[in-house]
Amino acid sequence: MRALQATAAIGAGSCATLPEQLAELGARHGQAPALLSGERQLSYAQLADSIQRHARWGLAQGLRPGDVVALLMPNCPEYLAIWLGLSRIGVRVALVNTQLRGAVLAHSINTVAPRALLVGAALAEAAHSARALVPEAVQWWGYGGGHGAQATALPRADLAIGAAPAEPLTAAECPSPSLSEPALYIYTSGTTGLPKAAIVSHRRVLQWSHWFAGMMDVQAADRMYDCLPMYHSIGGVVATGSVLVRGGAVVLRERFSAREFWQDLARERCTLFQYIGELCRYLLAQPPDPLETRHALRLCCGNGLHESVWEGFRERFRIPQILEYYAATEGSFSLYNCEGRPGAIGRVPPFLAHRMRVALVRVDPESAAPRRDASGHCEPVAAGEAGEALGEIGEAGEVRAADAGARFEGYADAQATRQKILRDVFASGDRWYRSGDLMRQDAQGFFYFVERLGDTFRWKGENVSTTEVATVLMACPGVREAAVYGVAVPGAEGRAGMAALVVEPSFDPAAFRAEIARALPEYARPLFLRLVPALALTGTFKLSKQQLLAEAYDPAIVSDPLYFDDRARGAFVRLDAALHRRLQLGSCAV
């Protein structure tokens, strides 16, 4: 109810944009801290001034509504001021993943066709790795001082911005953008493909900020600990905007550190923590810290907290409340577990069911497409059965006031947008957003995340869940982390299981094989193992399997130890060039 009340004015369309709201908050809260990062701090008044300076600088550079500026910077207080200031004048700011390099970075930049790129000094070398693949017409600006050749070669935007006037822009100087206009491009994580740039309107920015302010009951005395990347919707908008609109402070960190986490929280007196589930698992794996229960946290808010971690995290660290939710940057619906039920990602309260329709439908494991019945409509799943989650959307451009925050705004790529919309689902002409996530629902209406669509494969005529297999593998002695995926084997239908493992020095393949033989059916047991020093993660701590899938089990390109489960011998054997050749010729039984 708090969240509904906080967002009621947005649905009616009478709200100012977030940059304008923060200008008013600057006058109201003055020198109260807004953003803190190490020794640096921006008060509300300073943040408001910085937003205005960035806006005026943008106008001075000839930027106009509809132009795109790509932003490649690490977490810092200026990050927020940049995109708020530029979006105030109608510029669309693309928040680029700071981990990208080369061709993938160039793809992310080019997909939004920017007029300019703003590069933090610390990332100048990374940006340069993509420069030859970016059109020459794009202007490049540096932000902050640096010592590398690429950092010093870029003109310093921050120096000019610091000298710009801080007076608020008038409507005559620059009209405010409408709430329906895009404010940001925020990229999907790219776990199984190239990142896509999701459109985020000013209305959506406001909806996220005020909705979560209501959900967490944010007060001016609250301090949010935010160590998630600011190029993502959670770390850059939800964790910051929800606290700032209520007069609280946000403690920014460039990256997560399990070793320093509790010291940080105690020193900064944080009352809120925005998490990704993997962070909670990392904290549980740390040795005891004297400060781990001497904190002021009243609530942790986030997504991806697995049921196997939930109770241990809550009890060991004495967390008063966990607010787990499910949402996607571009998604048309979201779910909230207000009751704190371990493992659940949320539900749709009965009084909201009429305005947020969510359905689970059966999916063909081979094509990953929803199954259709004789009438051409999708098949709902049975109770407790896993299916792809869909969210109903109206016709293109249709926005009902009550549902202003729950619509599909699409991507910069029109083709990618079309692929996310499913038609004629339960009735001719209806339109639904495809989440790409498999979920199940219990009798009380709670949803549970199963896995990402595409994280299943078919082998020996059976469907294999990579998430379920990985959970079993990580419970085996000597295994720290596991990524499971399917690989092609010549002469065999479907895909065989392969696991990339991060292991302890004591890891024993024979004992591991015996353990999984007890826990998994034969078709689900990995046929191939790859022992890796670490698993690649996206900026939001999701497993990135692209490289693993591309390299598969070829010893000519994989330098890590490879093993093959020789079922005839009943043992994992080293996979060398000779064995790989036999597998490719189909002369080795699988």
XYZ file of C-alpha atoms in Angstrom:
590
model
C 0.000 0.000 0.000
C 2.895 2.373 0.722
C 4.323 1.683 -2.740
C 0.964 2.253 -4.425
C 0.491 5.531 -2.605
C 4.046 6.650 -3.441
C 3.521 6.070 -7.169
C -0.086 7.247 -7.545
C 0.898 10.669 -8.878
C 3.182 9.113 -11.506
C 0.330 7.046 -12.883
C -1.733 10.209 -13.179
C 1.078 11.779 -15.223
C 1.440 14.876 -13.059
C 4.964 14.224 -11.721
C 8.106 16.143 -12.516
C 11.045 14.080 -13.782
C 13.588 12.736 -11.294
C 16.183 15.447 -12.133
C 13.578 18.119 -11.380
C 12.531 16.412 -8.167
C 16.146 16.290 -7.003
C 16.498 20.012 -7.701
C 13.645 20.602 -5.261
C 15.166 18.163 -2.753
C 18.465 20.054 -2.996
C 16.753 23.162 -1.689
C 14.851 21.230 0.980
C 17.677 19.097 2.396
C 20.591 21.460 1.748
C 23.816 20.173 3.286
C 22.442 16.791 4.340
C 24.546 14.008 2.753
C 23.147 12.510 -0.448
C 25.999 10.435 -1.913
C 29.064 9.206 -0.011
C 32.049 7.463 -1.553
C 35.122 7.009 0.618
C 36.378 10.446 1.576
C 34.168 12.152 -0.997
C 30.645 13.338 -0.332
C 27.937 15.210 -2.190
C 25.238 16.951 -0.183
C 21.747 17.355 -1.601
C 22.529 20.950 -2.518
C 25.777 19.941 -4.228
C 24.073 17.113 -6.119
C 21.355 19.499 -7.330
C 24.018 22.008 -8.452
C 25.993 19.295 -10.227
C 22.895 18.110 -12.091
C 22.279 21.664 -13.338
C 25.919 22.100 -14.419
C 25.831 18.877 -16.421
C 22.583 19.955 -18.044
C 23.965 23.369 -19.014
C 27.182 21.815 -20.286
C 25.153 19.471 -22.488
C 23.258 22.390 -24.006
C 26.537 24.243 -24.596
C 27.835 21.216 -26.535
C 24.818 21.352 -28.829
C 23.134 18.280 -27.389
C 19.407 18.260 -27.988
C 16.407 16.109 -27.011
C 16.656 12.676 -28.572
C 20.464 12.705 -28.802
C 22.296 9.799 -27.146
C 25.397 9.995 -24.960
C 27.085 6.744 -23.939
C 28.549 6.761 -20.412
C 31.474 4.487 -19.499
C 32.498 5.195 -15.913
C 33.046 3.315 -12.650
C 30.782 3.870 -9.627
C 31.147 7.384 -8.226
C 28.870 10.262 -7.128
C 29.387 12.061 -10.464
C 27.946 9.062 -12.315
C 24.455 9.883 -11.075
C 24.869 13.628 -11.655
C 25.918 13.010 -15.283
C 22.915 11.004 -16.397
C 20.450 13.045 -14.357
C 21.802 16.296 -15.784
C 21.840 15.129 -19.394
C 18.429 13.469 -19.158
C 17.030 16.770 -17.809
C 17.587 18.277 -21.282
C 16.074 15.277 -23.070
C 19.330 13.473 -23.853
C 19.183 9.689 -23.629
C 22.103 8.316 -21.639
C 23.339 4.779 -22.342
C 24.849 3.223 -19.211
C 27.606 1.018 -20.662
C 28.933 -2.063 -18.855
C 32.401 -1.196 -17.541
C 33.608 -4.798 -17.881
C 33.307 -4.890 -21.661
C 36.214 -4.595 -24.060
C 36.872 -4.668 -27.785
C 34.164 -5.821 -30.180
C 31.518 -6.444 -27.475
C 32.058 -2.945 -26.067
C 31.831 -1.488 -29.574
C 28.590 -3.400 -30.145
C 27.071 -1.939 -26.983
C 28.071 1.588 -28.005
C 27.005 1.292 -31.636
C 23.620 -0.291 -30.909
C 22.381 3.040 -29.468
C 24.022 5.232 -32.159
C 25.401 7.884 -29.757
C 26.508 11.383 -30.660
C 29.146 11.238 -27.951
C 30.893 9.005 -25.439
C 31.854 10.129 -21.920
C 34.746 8.049 -20.563
C 36.036 7.957 -16.990
C 39.822 8.289 -16.854
C 40.216 4.861 -15.246
C 38.481 3.253 -18.248
C 40.192 5.185 -21.042
C 42.355 2.216 -22.063
C 39.326 -0.082 -22.100
C 37.395 2.386 -24.244
C 40.313 2.673 -26.649
C 40.099 -1.084 -27.313
C 36.791 -0.420 -29.103
C 37.533 2.942 -30.721
C 38.473 1.603 -34.158
C 35.080 -0.151 -34.328
C 33.063 2.960 -33.373
C 32.059 5.467 -36.125
C 34.435 8.408 -36.423
C 31.557 10.882 -36.088
C 31.114 9.973 -32.393
C 32.659 12.605 -30.111
C 34.880 11.335 -27.276
C 35.191 13.171 -23.976
C 37.200 12.248 -20.903
C 35.975 12.647 -17.337
C 38.514 13.044 -14.531
C 42.294 13.162 -14.545
C 44.395 10.175 -15.573
C 47.968 9.262 -16.368
C 47.654 6.797 -19.258
C 48.182 7.867 -22.855
C 44.521 7.313 -23.730
C 43.256 9.217 -20.672
C 45.372 12.297 -21.390
C 44.443 12.237 -25.090
C 40.749 12.913 -24.446
C 39.384 16.444 -23.906
C 38.340 16.917 -20.249
C 34.575 17.365 -20.033
C 34.645 17.551 -16.236
C 36.723 20.769 -16.238
C 34.187 22.580 -18.410
C 31.282 21.160 -16.408
C 32.788 22.391 -13.149
C 32.871 25.919 -14.545
C 29.275 25.866 -15.840
C 26.545 27.830 -13.997
C 24.520 25.907 -11.418
C 21.290 27.908 -11.756
C 18.266 25.712 -12.516
C 17.198 25.704 -16.141
C 13.977 27.509 -16.932
C 11.308 26.146 -19.250
C 12.219 28.909 -21.717
C 15.832 27.737 -21.807
C 14.928 24.082 -22.113
C 11.482 22.506 -21.670
C 11.376 19.426 -19.471
C 11.039 16.103 -21.291
C 7.743 14.289 -20.944
C 7.525 11.245 -18.710
C 7.044 9.000 -21.740
C 10.363 10.084 -23.287
C 13.372 7.758 -22.888
C 15.799 8.803 -20.164
C 18.220 5.869 -20.228
C 19.381 2.873 -22.168
C 20.263 0.086 -19.717
C 21.784 -3.078 -21.104
C 20.798 -6.678 -20.490
C 23.588 -8.710 -18.888
C 24.492 -10.677 -22.012
C 24.845 -14.008 -20.208
C 24.103 -16.037 -23.356
C 24.341 -13.444 -26.139
C 25.346 -9.893 -26.950
C 23.895 -7.219 -24.623
C 20.685 -5.465 -25.720
C 19.928 -1.848 -24.810
C 16.600 -1.647 -22.968
C 14.678 1.637 -23.165
C 13.922 3.192 -19.771
C 11.569 6.181 -19.811
C 11.459 9.032 -17.298
C 8.195 7.507 -16.052
C 9.911 4.183 -15.411
C 12.781 5.870 -13.545
C 10.250 7.575 -11.278
C 8.230 4.398 -10.851
C 11.257 2.403 -9.726
C 12.456 5.131 -7.356
C 9.169 5.840 -5.600
C 7.879 2.259 -5.647
C 10.943 0.937 -3.838
C 10.933 3.925 -1.489
C 7.468 2.793 -0.454
C 8.351 -0.901 -0.338
C 11.343 -0.283 1.948
C 9.607 2.529 3.874
C 12.677 4.724 3.363
C 13.170 7.547 5.867
C 15.575 10.503 5.862
C 17.680 8.762 8.522
C 18.309 5.730 6.302
C 21.635 4.959 4.646
C 21.746 2.541 1.715
C 24.878 0.458 1.051
C 25.252 0.197 -2.731
C 28.160 -1.829 -4.099
C 26.362 -2.949 -7.268
C 27.388 -1.515 -10.658
C 25.712 1.795 -11.425
C 25.352 0.875 -15.092
C 22.650 -1.569 -14.003
C 19.071 -0.724 -13.076
C 19.414 -2.042 -9.520
C 22.669 -0.359 -8.511
C 22.215 2.797 -10.571
C 18.509 3.625 -10.219
C 16.678 1.484 -7.646
C 19.276 1.609 -4.849
C 19.989 5.309 -5.389
C 16.684 6.838 -6.461
C 14.559 5.098 -3.828
C 16.655 6.569 -1.022
C 17.250 10.025 -2.483
C 13.562 10.773 -3.087
C 13.023 10.325 0.671
C 16.020 12.396 1.819
C 18.275 9.484 2.840
C 21.944 8.911 1.951
C 23.550 6.380 -0.399
C 26.966 4.911 0.413
C 28.602 4.025 -2.909
C 31.375 1.501 -3.399
C 33.061 0.796 -6.715
C 32.813 -2.948 -6.187
C 31.751 -5.574 -3.676
C 34.329 -6.832 -1.168
C 33.281 -9.714 1.098
C 36.304 -9.062 3.316
C 35.517 -5.384 3.903
C 31.726 -5.574 3.819
C 30.890 -5.607 7.529
C 33.544 -3.018 8.400
C 32.037 -0.749 5.746
C 28.512 -1.207 7.058
C 29.518 -0.521 10.651
C 31.625 2.526 9.800
C 28.970 4.089 7.562
C 26.038 3.167 9.853
C 24.073 1.691 6.957
C 20.483 0.650 7.592
C 19.712 -0.736 4.109
C 21.602 -3.069 1.775
C 20.754 -3.724 -1.886
C 21.891 -7.240 -2.739
C 22.263 -9.713 -5.560
C 21.874 -13.261 -4.268
C 25.441 -14.254 -5.063
C 26.766 -11.556 -2.726
C 24.946 -13.181 0.180
C 26.488 -16.552 -0.675
C 29.959 -14.980 -0.791
C 29.409 -13.441 2.654
C 28.331 -16.783 4.116
C 31.521 -18.386 2.785
C 33.701 -15.888 4.684
C 35.210 -16.703 8.102
C 33.425 -15.059 11.071
C 33.865 -11.312 11.452
C 33.377 -9.634 14.859
C 31.344 -6.912 13.154
C 28.999 -9.182 11.207
C 26.256 -8.831 13.811
C 27.162 -5.342 15.070
C 25.432 -3.499 12.269
C 22.443 -1.192 11.981
C 20.771 -2.998 9.068
C 17.013 -3.100 9.303
C 16.321 -4.452 5.799
C 18.081 -6.133 2.863
C 16.400 -5.737 -0.522
C 17.309 -7.565 -3.697
C 16.854 -10.581 -5.925
C 18.369 -13.992 -6.528
C 18.688 -15.120 -2.897
C 18.543 -18.904 -3.190
C 16.531 -20.888 -0.668
C 19.676 -22.810 0.349
C 21.335 -19.537 1.388
C 18.355 -17.601 2.763
C 18.056 -18.912 6.323
C 21.792 -19.150 6.885
C 22.249 -15.552 5.744
C 19.374 -14.256 7.873
C 20.315 -16.135 11.038
C 24.097 -15.813 11.001
C 24.087 -12.084 10.294
C 20.885 -11.312 12.224
C 19.081 -9.629 9.351
C 15.715 -8.298 10.608
C 13.967 -8.329 7.233
C 14.675 -9.620 3.706
C 12.672 -8.139 0.837
C 13.203 -10.430 -2.142
C 11.689 -9.451 -5.483
C 11.722 -10.396 -9.147
C 12.028 -7.833 -11.912
C 13.821 -7.204 -15.202
C 14.997 -3.851 -16.517
C 12.714 -4.120 -19.542
C 10.054 -6.327 -17.931
C 6.336 -5.615 -17.907
C 5.747 -7.078 -14.444
C 7.459 -7.550 -11.100
C 6.884 -9.765 -8.066
C 7.530 -9.050 -4.378
C 8.033 -11.430 -1.475
C 6.864 -9.108 1.307
C 6.182 -12.033 3.637
C 9.827 -13.179 3.730
C 9.068 -16.722 2.551
C 12.486 -18.378 1.939
C 13.151 -19.127 -1.708
C 10.081 -17.366 -3.114
C 10.579 -14.473 -5.526
C 7.165 -12.992 -4.767
C 3.529 -13.109 -5.719
C 0.778 -10.905 -7.116
C -1.530 -9.807 -4.277
C -5.191 -10.535 -5.071
C -6.092 -6.826 -5.004
C -3.559 -6.203 -7.814
C -4.387 -9.230 -9.965
C -6.677 -7.200 -12.222
C -3.872 -4.818 -13.236
C -0.882 -7.161 -13.313
C -1.622 -10.373 -15.176
C 1.171 -12.949 -14.988
C 0.939 -16.434 -16.485
C 3.162 -19.508 -16.762
C 3.064 -21.453 -20.048
C 4.627 -24.677 -21.257
C 7.769 -24.381 -23.377
C 9.211 -26.800 -25.913
C 12.691 -27.742 -24.585
C 14.164 -28.075 -28.089
C 12.956 -24.829 -29.681
C 12.516 -22.826 -26.429
C 9.221 -21.627 -27.922
C 5.910 -21.755 -26.024
C 3.798 -24.783 -26.896
C 0.522 -24.205 -28.729
C -2.657 -26.257 -28.540
C -4.957 -27.196 -31.414
C -6.516 -23.719 -31.363
C -3.099 -22.050 -31.653
C -3.093 -20.709 -28.108
C -0.442 -21.290 -25.436
C -0.782 -24.050 -22.871
C -0.906 -23.005 -19.190
C 1.154 -25.188 -16.872
C -0.336 -27.413 -14.189
C 0.040 -26.527 -10.505
C 3.663 -26.843 -9.417
C 4.901 -27.312 -13.012
C 7.625 -25.064 -14.408
C 6.763 -22.746 -17.271
C 7.916 -19.518 -18.868
C 6.592 -16.428 -17.100
C 4.625 -14.025 -19.295
C 3.273 -10.574 -18.464
C 0.272 -9.144 -20.303
C 0.833 -5.888 -22.187
C -1.567 -3.640 -24.058
C -1.430 -2.560 -27.647
C 1.668 -0.683 -28.823
C 1.728 2.739 -27.193
C -1.197 1.948 -24.903
C -0.594 2.980 -21.297
C -3.382 2.906 -18.749
C -2.760 5.385 -15.936
C -2.982 2.686 -13.265
C -0.422 0.522 -15.076
C 2.054 3.228 -16.068
C 4.977 1.494 -14.395
C 4.215 -1.990 -15.719
C 4.587 -1.891 -19.473
C 7.113 -3.135 -21.999
C 9.118 -0.233 -23.416
C 11.333 -2.384 -25.617
C 14.906 -2.070 -26.816
C 16.906 0.249 -29.030
C 16.856 -2.626 -31.543
C 13.342 -2.921 -32.987
C 13.884 -6.557 -33.974
C 14.865 -7.462 -30.414
C 11.693 -5.724 -29.218
C 9.502 -7.765 -31.564
C 11.081 -11.017 -30.414
C 10.040 -10.312 -26.819
C 6.353 -9.894 -27.653
C 4.172 -12.998 -27.858
C 0.797 -12.706 -29.594
C -2.408 -14.743 -29.488
C -1.410 -16.314 -26.185
C -4.812 -17.048 -24.634
C -7.058 -15.123 -27.042
C -6.739 -13.802 -30.563
C -4.997 -10.438 -30.619
C -3.665 -10.417 -27.048
C -0.021 -9.471 -26.419
C 2.295 -10.726 -23.684
C 5.905 -9.998 -22.702
C 8.232 -13.020 -22.683
C 10.428 -12.969 -19.602
C 12.673 -15.817 -20.745
C 12.551 -17.154 -17.168
C 11.117 -20.488 -16.078
C 9.144 -20.369 -12.827
C 6.736 -22.483 -10.835
C 3.897 -21.346 -8.570
C 2.663 -22.934 -5.354
C -0.888 -23.231 -4.025
C -0.577 -19.931 -2.118
C 0.351 -18.036 -5.268
C 4.069 -17.639 -4.533
C 6.380 -17.842 -7.536
C 9.755 -19.612 -7.457
C 12.515 -19.048 -9.980
C 13.607 -22.288 -11.691
C 16.112 -21.162 -14.316
C 16.726 -18.998 -17.321
C 15.140 -20.333 -20.516
C 17.996 -21.816 -22.509
C 19.622 -23.171 -19.347
C 18.046 -26.540 -20.122
C 19.211 -29.013 -22.724
C 18.039 -32.419 -23.952
C 20.198 -35.550 -23.672
C 19.279 -39.215 -24.002
C 15.686 -38.116 -24.602
C 15.520 -36.319 -21.247
C 15.447 -32.645 -20.272
C 18.392 -31.593 -18.099
C 18.176 -28.549 -15.844
C 21.561 -26.848 -15.558
C 20.513 -25.123 -12.333
C 19.495 -28.370 -10.630
C 22.665 -30.163 -11.731
C 24.891 -27.257 -10.631
C 23.258 -27.303 -7.180
C 24.165 -30.987 -6.791
C 27.736 -30.472 -8.035
C 28.404 -27.595 -5.614
C 27.364 -29.809 -2.704
C 30.136 -32.296 -3.554
C 33.374 -32.262 -1.503
C 36.102 -30.134 -3.016
C 33.833 -28.145 -5.354
C 33.644 -24.391 -4.791
C 31.674 -23.281 -7.847
C 30.080 -24.930 -10.871
C 28.699 -23.871 -14.240
C 26.730 -26.475 -16.195
C 25.932 -26.339 -19.911
C 25.245 -28.606 -22.899
C 27.753 -29.358 -25.671
C 27.356 -31.123 -29.006
C 28.916 -34.548 -29.552
C 29.221 -35.772 -33.177
C 26.893 -38.658 -33.937
C 24.747 -38.087 -30.843
C 21.376 -36.370 -30.637
C 20.872 -33.470 -28.266
C 23.644 -32.078 -26.089
C 25.806 -33.784 -23.503
C 26.328 -32.254 -20.091
C 29.557 -30.418 -19.356
C 30.584 -28.722 -16.115
C 33.223 -26.071 -15.490
C 34.341 -26.443 -11.880
C 36.338 -24.292 -9.486
C 37.783 -26.830 -7.070
C 39.852 -27.167 -3.908
C 43.348 -28.725 -4.082
C 41.846 -31.812 -2.435
C 39.351 -32.411 -5.291
C 39.234 -36.104 -6.248
C 37.558 -36.916 -9.626
C 36.864 -40.515 -8.544
C 35.125 -39.476 -5.322
C 33.283 -36.738 -7.226
C 32.036 -39.269 -9.780
C 30.787 -41.594 -7.063
C 28.966 -38.726 -5.345
C 27.109 -37.501 -8.430
C 26.276 -41.075 -9.446
C 24.334 -41.326 -6.180
C 22.644 -37.951 -6.568
C 21.874 -37.669 -10.288
C 20.342 -39.899 -12.952
C 22.834 -41.008 -15.597
C 21.491 -38.702 -18.307
C 21.967 -35.635 -16.044
C 25.540 -36.432 -14.981
C 28.141 -34.295 -16.788
C 29.987 -36.225 -19.467
C 32.771 -33.630 -19.565
C 34.575 -31.686 -16.833
C 36.712 -28.576 -17.123
C 38.666 -27.435 -14.067
C 38.962 -23.648 -14.149
C 40.662 -21.168 -11.801
C 37.550 -18.952 -11.772
C 34.176 -18.598 -13.470
C 33.431 -15.528 -15.566
C 30.645 -13.382 -14.126
C 28.660 -10.487 -15.516
C 28.650 -7.175 -13.661
C 25.581 -8.352 -11.775
C 27.256 -11.600 -10.676
C 25.472 -13.881 -13.111
C 27.430 -16.707 -14.700
C 28.618 -15.882 -18.217
C 28.795 -19.095 -20.245
C 29.510 -17.669 -23.707
C 33.222 -18.525 -23.737
C 32.666 -21.908 -22.125
C 30.066 -22.839 -24.732
C 32.265 -21.660 -27.605
C 35.357 -23.603 -26.438
C 33.482 -26.735 -25.329
C 35.893 -29.627 -24.709
C 38.532 -29.108 -27.415
C 42.013 -29.515 -25.832
C 43.528 -27.636 -28.764
C 41.989 -24.388 -27.509
C 41.337 -25.154 -23.821
C 44.415 -25.054 -21.604
C 42.487 -25.998 -18.439
C 42.435 -29.678 -17.388
C 39.671 -31.565 -19.218
C 38.076 -34.871 -18.209
C 35.747 -37.293 -19.981
C 33.442 -39.656 -18.109
C 34.330 -42.998 -19.652
C 31.194 -44.905 -18.748
C 32.711 -48.199 -19.938
C 35.616 -47.845 -17.494
C 33.516 -46.197 -14.804
C 35.923 -43.304 -14.312
C 36.782 -39.778 -15.377
C 39.820 -39.877 -17.676
C 41.964 -37.003 -18.942
C 40.682 -35.733 -22.268
C 43.661 -35.341 -24.593
C 43.971 -34.775 -28.331
C 43.718 -38.485 -29.146
C 40.521 -38.950 -27.127
C 39.055 -35.751 -28.575
C 39.722 -37.099 -32.087
C 37.909 -40.349 -31.249
C 34.942 -38.376 -29.937
C 34.812 -36.279 -33.093
C 34.880 -39.432 -35.225
C 32.108 -40.975 -33.175
C 34.252 -43.977 -32.266
C 33.943 -43.443 -28.521
C 30.731 -44.478 -26.791
C 28.797 -41.698 -25.042
